[in-house]
Tab-separated table of N, CA and C in Angstrom:
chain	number	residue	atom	x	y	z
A	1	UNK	N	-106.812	88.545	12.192
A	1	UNK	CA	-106.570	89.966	12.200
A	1	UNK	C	-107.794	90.730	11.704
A	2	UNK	N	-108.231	90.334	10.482
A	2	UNK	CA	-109.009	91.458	9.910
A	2	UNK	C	-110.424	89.969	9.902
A	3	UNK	N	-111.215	90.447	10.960
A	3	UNK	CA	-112.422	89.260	11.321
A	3	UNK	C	-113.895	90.313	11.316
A	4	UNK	N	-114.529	89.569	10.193
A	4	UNK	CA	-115.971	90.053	10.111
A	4	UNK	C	-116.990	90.224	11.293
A	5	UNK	N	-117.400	91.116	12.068
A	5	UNK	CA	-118.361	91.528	12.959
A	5	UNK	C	-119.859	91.057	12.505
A	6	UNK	N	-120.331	90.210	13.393
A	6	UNK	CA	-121.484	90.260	12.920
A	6	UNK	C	-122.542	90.968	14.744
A	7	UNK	N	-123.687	91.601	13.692
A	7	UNK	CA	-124.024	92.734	14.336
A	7	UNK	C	-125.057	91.924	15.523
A	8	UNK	N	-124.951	92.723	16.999
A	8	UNK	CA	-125.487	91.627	17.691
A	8	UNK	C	-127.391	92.433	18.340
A	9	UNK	N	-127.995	92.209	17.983
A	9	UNK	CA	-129.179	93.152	18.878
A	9	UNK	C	-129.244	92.762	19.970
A	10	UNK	N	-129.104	93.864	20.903
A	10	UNK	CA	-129.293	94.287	21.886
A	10	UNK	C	-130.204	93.737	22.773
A	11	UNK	N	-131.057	93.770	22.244
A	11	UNK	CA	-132.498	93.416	22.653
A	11	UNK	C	-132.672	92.163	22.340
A	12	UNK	N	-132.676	90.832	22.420
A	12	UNK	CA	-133.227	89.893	21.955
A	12	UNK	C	-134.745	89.577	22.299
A	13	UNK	N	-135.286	89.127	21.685
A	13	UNK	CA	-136.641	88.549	21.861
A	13	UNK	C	-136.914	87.303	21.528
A	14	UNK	N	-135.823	86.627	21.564
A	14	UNK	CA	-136.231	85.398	21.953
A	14	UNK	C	-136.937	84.381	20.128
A	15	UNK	N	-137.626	84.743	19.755
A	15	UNK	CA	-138.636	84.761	17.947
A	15	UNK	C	-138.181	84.662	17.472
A	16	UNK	N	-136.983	83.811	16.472
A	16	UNK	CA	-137.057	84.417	15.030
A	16	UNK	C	-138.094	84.302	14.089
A	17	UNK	N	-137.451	85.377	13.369
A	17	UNK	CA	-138.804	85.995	12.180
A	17	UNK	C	-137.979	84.701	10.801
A	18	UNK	N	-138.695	84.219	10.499
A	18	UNK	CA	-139.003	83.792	9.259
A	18	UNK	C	-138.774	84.394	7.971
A	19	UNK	N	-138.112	84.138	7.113
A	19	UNK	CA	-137.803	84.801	5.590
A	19	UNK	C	-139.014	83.881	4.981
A	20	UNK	N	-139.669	84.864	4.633
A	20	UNK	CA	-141.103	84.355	3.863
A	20	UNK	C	-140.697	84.378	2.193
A	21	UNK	N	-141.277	83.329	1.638
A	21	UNK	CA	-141.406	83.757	0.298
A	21	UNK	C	-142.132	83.097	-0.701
A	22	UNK	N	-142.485	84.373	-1.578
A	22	UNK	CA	-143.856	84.510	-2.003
A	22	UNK	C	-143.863	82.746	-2.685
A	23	UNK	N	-145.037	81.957	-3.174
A	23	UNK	CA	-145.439	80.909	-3.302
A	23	UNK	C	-146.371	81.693	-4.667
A	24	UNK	N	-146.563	80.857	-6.076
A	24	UNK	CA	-147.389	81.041	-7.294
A	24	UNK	C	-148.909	81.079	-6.770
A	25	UNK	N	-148.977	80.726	-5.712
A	25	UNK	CA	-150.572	80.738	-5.145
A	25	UNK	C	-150.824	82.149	-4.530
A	26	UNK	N	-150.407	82.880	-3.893
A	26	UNK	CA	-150.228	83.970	-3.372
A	26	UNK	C	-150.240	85.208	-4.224
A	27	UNK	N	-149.526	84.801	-5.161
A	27	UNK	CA	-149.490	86.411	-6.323
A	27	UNK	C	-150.994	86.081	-6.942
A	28	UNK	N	-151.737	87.602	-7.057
A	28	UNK	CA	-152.853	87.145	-7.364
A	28	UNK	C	-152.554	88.100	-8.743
A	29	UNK	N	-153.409	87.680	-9.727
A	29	UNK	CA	-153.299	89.104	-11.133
A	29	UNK	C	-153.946	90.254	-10.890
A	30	UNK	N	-153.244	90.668	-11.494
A	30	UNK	CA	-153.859	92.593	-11.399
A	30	UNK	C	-154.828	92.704	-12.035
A	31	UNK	N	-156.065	93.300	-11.826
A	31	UNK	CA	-157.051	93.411	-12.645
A	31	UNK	C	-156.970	94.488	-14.067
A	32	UNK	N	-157.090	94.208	-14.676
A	32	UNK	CA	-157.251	95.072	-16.479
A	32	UNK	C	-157.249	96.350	-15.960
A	33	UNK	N	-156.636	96.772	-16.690
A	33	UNK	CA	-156.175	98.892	-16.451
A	33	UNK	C	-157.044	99.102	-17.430
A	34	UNK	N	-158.068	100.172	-17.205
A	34	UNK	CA	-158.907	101.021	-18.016
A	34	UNK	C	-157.742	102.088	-18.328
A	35	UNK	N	-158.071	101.864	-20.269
A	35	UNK	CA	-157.102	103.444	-20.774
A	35	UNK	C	-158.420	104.399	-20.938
A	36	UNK	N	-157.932	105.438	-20.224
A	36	UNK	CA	-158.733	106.631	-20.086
A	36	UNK	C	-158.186	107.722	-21.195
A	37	UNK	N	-158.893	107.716	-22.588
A	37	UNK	CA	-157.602	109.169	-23.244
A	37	UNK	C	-158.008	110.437	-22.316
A	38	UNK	N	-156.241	110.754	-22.455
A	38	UNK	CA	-156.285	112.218	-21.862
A	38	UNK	C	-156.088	113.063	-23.169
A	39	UNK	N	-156.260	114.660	-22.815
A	39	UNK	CA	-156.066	115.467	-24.000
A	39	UNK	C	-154.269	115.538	-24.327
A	40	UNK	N	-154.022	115.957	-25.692
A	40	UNK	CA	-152.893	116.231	-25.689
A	40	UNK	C	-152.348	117.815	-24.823
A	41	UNK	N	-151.298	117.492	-24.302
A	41	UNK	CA	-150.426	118.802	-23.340
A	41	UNK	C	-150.252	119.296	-24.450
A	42	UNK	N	-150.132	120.652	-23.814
A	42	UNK	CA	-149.466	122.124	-24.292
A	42	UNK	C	-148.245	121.637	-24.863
A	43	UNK	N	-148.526	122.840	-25.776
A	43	UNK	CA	-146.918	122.909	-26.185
A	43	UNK	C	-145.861	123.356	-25.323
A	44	UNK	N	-144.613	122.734	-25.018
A	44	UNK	CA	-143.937	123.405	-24.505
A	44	UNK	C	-142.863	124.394	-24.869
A	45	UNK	N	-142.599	125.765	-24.483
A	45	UNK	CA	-141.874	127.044	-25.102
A	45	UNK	C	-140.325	125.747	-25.287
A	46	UNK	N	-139.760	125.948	-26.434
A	46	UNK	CA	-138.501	125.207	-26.936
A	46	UNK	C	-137.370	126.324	-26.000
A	47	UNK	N	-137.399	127.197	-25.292
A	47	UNK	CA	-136.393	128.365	-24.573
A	47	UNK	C	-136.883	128.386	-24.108
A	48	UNK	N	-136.493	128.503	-22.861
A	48	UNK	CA	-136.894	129.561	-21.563
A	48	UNK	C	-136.429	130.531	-21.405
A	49	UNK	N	-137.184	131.926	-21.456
A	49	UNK	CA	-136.644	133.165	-21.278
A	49	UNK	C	-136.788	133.542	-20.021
A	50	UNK	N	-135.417	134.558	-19.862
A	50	UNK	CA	-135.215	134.679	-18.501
A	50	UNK	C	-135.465	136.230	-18.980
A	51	UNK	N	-135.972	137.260	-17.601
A	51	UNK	CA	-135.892	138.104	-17.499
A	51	UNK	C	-135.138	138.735	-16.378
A	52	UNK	N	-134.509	140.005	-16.980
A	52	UNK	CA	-133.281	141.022	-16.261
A	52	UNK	C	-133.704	142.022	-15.568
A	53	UNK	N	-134.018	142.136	-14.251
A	53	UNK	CA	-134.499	143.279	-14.092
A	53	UNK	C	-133.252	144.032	-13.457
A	54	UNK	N	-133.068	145.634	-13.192
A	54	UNK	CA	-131.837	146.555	-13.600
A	54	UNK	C	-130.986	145.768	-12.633
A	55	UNK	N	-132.091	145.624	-11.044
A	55	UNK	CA	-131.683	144.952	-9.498
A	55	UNK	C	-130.547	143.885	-9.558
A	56	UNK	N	-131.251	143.005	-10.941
A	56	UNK	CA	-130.326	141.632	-11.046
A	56	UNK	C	-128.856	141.682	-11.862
A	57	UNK	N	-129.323	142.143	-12.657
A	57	UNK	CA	-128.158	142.308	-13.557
A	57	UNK	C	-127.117	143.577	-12.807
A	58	UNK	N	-127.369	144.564	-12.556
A	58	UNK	CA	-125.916	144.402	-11.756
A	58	UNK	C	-125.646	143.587	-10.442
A	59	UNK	N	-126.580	142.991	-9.911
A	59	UNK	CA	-125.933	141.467	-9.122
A	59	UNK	C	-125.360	140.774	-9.490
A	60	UNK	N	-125.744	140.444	-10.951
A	60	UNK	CA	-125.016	139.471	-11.762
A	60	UNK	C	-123.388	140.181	-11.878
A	61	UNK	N	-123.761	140.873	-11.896
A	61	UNK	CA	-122.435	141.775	-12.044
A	61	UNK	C	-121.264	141.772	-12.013
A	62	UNK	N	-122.158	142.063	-10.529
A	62	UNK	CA	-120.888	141.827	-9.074
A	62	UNK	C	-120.566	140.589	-8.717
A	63	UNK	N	-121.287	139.846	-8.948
A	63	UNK	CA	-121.472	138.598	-8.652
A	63	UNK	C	-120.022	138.468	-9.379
A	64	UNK	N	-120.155	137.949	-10.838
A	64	UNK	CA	-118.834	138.023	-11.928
A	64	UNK	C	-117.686	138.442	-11.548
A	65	UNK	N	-117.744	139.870	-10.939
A	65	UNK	CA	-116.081	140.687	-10.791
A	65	UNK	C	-115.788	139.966	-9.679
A	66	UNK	N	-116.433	139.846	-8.932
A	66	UNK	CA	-115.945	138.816	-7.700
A	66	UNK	C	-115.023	137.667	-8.031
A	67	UNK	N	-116.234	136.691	-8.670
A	67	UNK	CA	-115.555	135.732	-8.796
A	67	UNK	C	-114.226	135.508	-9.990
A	68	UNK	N	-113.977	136.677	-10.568
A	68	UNK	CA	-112.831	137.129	-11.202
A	68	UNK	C	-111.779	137.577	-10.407
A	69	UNK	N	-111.979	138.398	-9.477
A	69	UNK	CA	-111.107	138.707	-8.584
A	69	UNK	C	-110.401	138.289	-7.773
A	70	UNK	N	-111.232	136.815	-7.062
A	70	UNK	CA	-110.735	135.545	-5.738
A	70	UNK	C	-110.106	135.049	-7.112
A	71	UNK	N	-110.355	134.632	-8.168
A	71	UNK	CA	-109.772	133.941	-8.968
A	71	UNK	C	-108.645	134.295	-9.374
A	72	UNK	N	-108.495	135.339	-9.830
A	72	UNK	CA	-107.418	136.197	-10.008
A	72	UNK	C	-105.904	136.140	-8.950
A	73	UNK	N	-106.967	136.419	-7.467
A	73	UNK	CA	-106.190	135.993	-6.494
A	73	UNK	C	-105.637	135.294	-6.246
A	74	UNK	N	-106.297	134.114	-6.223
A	74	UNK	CA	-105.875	132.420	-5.695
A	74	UNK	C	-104.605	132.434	-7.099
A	75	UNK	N	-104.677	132.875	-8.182
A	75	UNK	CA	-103.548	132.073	-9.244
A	75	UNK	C	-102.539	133.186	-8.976
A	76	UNK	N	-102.359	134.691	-8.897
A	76	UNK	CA	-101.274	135.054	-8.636
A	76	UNK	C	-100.477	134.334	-7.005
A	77	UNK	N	-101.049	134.151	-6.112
A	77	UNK	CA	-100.756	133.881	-5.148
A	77	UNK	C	-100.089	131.949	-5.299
A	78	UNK	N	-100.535	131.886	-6.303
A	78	UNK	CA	-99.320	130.446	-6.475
A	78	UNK	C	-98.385	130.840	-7.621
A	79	UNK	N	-98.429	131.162	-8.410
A	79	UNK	CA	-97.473	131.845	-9.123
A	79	UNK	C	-96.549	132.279	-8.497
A	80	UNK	N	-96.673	133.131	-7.209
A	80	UNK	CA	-95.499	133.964	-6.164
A	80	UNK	C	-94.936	132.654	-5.542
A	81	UNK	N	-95.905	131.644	-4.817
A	81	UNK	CA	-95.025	130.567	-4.139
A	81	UNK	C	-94.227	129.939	-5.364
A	82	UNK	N	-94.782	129.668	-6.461
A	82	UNK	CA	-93.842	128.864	-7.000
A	82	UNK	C	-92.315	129.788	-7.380
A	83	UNK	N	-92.904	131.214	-7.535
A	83	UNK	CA	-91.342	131.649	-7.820
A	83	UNK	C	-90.307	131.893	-6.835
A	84	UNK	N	-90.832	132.048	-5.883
A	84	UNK	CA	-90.050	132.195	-3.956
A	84	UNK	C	-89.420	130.871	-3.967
A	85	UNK	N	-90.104	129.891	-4.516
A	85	UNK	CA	-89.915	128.443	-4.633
A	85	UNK	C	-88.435	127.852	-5.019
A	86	UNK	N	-88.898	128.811	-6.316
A	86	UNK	CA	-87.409	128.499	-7.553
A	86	UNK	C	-86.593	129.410	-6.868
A	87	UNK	N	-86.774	130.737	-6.601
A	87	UNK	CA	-85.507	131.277	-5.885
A	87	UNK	C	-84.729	130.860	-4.967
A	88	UNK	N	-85.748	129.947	-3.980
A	88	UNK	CA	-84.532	129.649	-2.703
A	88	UNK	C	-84.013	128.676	-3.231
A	89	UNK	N	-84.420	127.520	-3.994
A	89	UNK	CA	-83.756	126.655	-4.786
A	89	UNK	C	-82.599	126.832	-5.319
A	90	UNK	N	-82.731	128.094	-6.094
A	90	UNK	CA	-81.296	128.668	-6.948
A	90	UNK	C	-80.207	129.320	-5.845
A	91	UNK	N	-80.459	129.561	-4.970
A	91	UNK	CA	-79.838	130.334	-3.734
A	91	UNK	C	-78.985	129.255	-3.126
A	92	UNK	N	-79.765	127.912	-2.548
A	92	UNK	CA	-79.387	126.928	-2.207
A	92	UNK	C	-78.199	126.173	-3.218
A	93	UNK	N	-78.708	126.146	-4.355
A	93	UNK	CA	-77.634	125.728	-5.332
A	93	UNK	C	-76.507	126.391	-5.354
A	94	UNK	N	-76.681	127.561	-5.502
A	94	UNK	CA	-75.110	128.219	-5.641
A	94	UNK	C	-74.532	128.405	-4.354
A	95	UNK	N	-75.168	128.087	-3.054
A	95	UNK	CA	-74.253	128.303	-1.952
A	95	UNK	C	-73.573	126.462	-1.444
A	96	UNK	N	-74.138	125.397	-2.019
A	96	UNK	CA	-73.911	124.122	-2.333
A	96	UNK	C	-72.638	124.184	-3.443
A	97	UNK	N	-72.519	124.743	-3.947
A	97	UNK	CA	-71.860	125.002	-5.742
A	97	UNK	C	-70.484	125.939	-4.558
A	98	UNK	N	-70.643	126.807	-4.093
A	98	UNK	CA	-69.495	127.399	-3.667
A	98	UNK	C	-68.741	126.375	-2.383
A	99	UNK	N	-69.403	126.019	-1.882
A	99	UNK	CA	-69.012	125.053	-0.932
A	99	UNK	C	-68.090	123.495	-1.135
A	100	UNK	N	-68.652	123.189	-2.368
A	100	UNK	CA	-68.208	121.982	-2.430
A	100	UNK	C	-66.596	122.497	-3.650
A	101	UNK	N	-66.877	123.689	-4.050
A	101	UNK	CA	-65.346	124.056	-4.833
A	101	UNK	C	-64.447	124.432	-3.884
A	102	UNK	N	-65.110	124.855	-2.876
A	102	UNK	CA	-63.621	125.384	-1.489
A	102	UNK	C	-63.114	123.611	-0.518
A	103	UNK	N	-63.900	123.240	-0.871
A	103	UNK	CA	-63.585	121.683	-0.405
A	103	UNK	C	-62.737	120.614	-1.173
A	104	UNK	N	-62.770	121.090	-2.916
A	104	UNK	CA	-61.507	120.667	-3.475
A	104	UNK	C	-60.679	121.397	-3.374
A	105	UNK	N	-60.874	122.807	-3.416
A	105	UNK	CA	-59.451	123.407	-3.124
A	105	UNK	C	-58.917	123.136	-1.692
A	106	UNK	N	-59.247	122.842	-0.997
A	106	UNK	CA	-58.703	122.704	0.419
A	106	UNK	C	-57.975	121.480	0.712
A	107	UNK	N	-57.833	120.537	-0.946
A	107	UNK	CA	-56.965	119.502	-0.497
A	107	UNK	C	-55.560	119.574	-0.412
């Protein structure tokens, strides 16, 4: 049922390639690394300050009320399903609840 594919090329050429591997004769050593001193780097500012110009900050703004607003949105809008939810539920119950008492009385 569940049988491993093995992948077929298309193309054959006839060659196989060889899995080579490396032999202690072959690795040759790296020659000695010259340490070169470099100077010490700058200091780096511990903050990065950002600057506001009037343009951005009320982008930022708007940006914010927005995403307050869809947000806002999206949770009243399940809040309503869940209470439409519970209502037909309770609706359903009591018309289940009246039904099944006219069915003992009807014996």
């Amino acid at each position: 049922m569940l049988q491993p594919r093995i992948p077929v090329n298309p193309l054959p050429t006839g060659h196989p390639i060889p899995i080579l591997k490396p032999t202690p004769d072959d690795i040759e050593p790296a020659p000695a690394s010259v340490v070169v001193p470099t100077p010490a780097p700058a200091p780096v500012p511990s903050r990065a300050s950002v600057q506001l110009t009037p343009g951005s900050a009320v982008a930022l703004a708007a940006g914010g009320g927005a995403v307050v607003l869809v947000v806002g949105a999206v949770l009243v809008s399940m809040l309503l399903a869940v209470a439409i939810s519970a209502a037909s539920i309770a609706v359903v119950a009591v018309v289940l609840r009246l039904l099944v008492r006219d069915m003992q009385k009807g014996r």
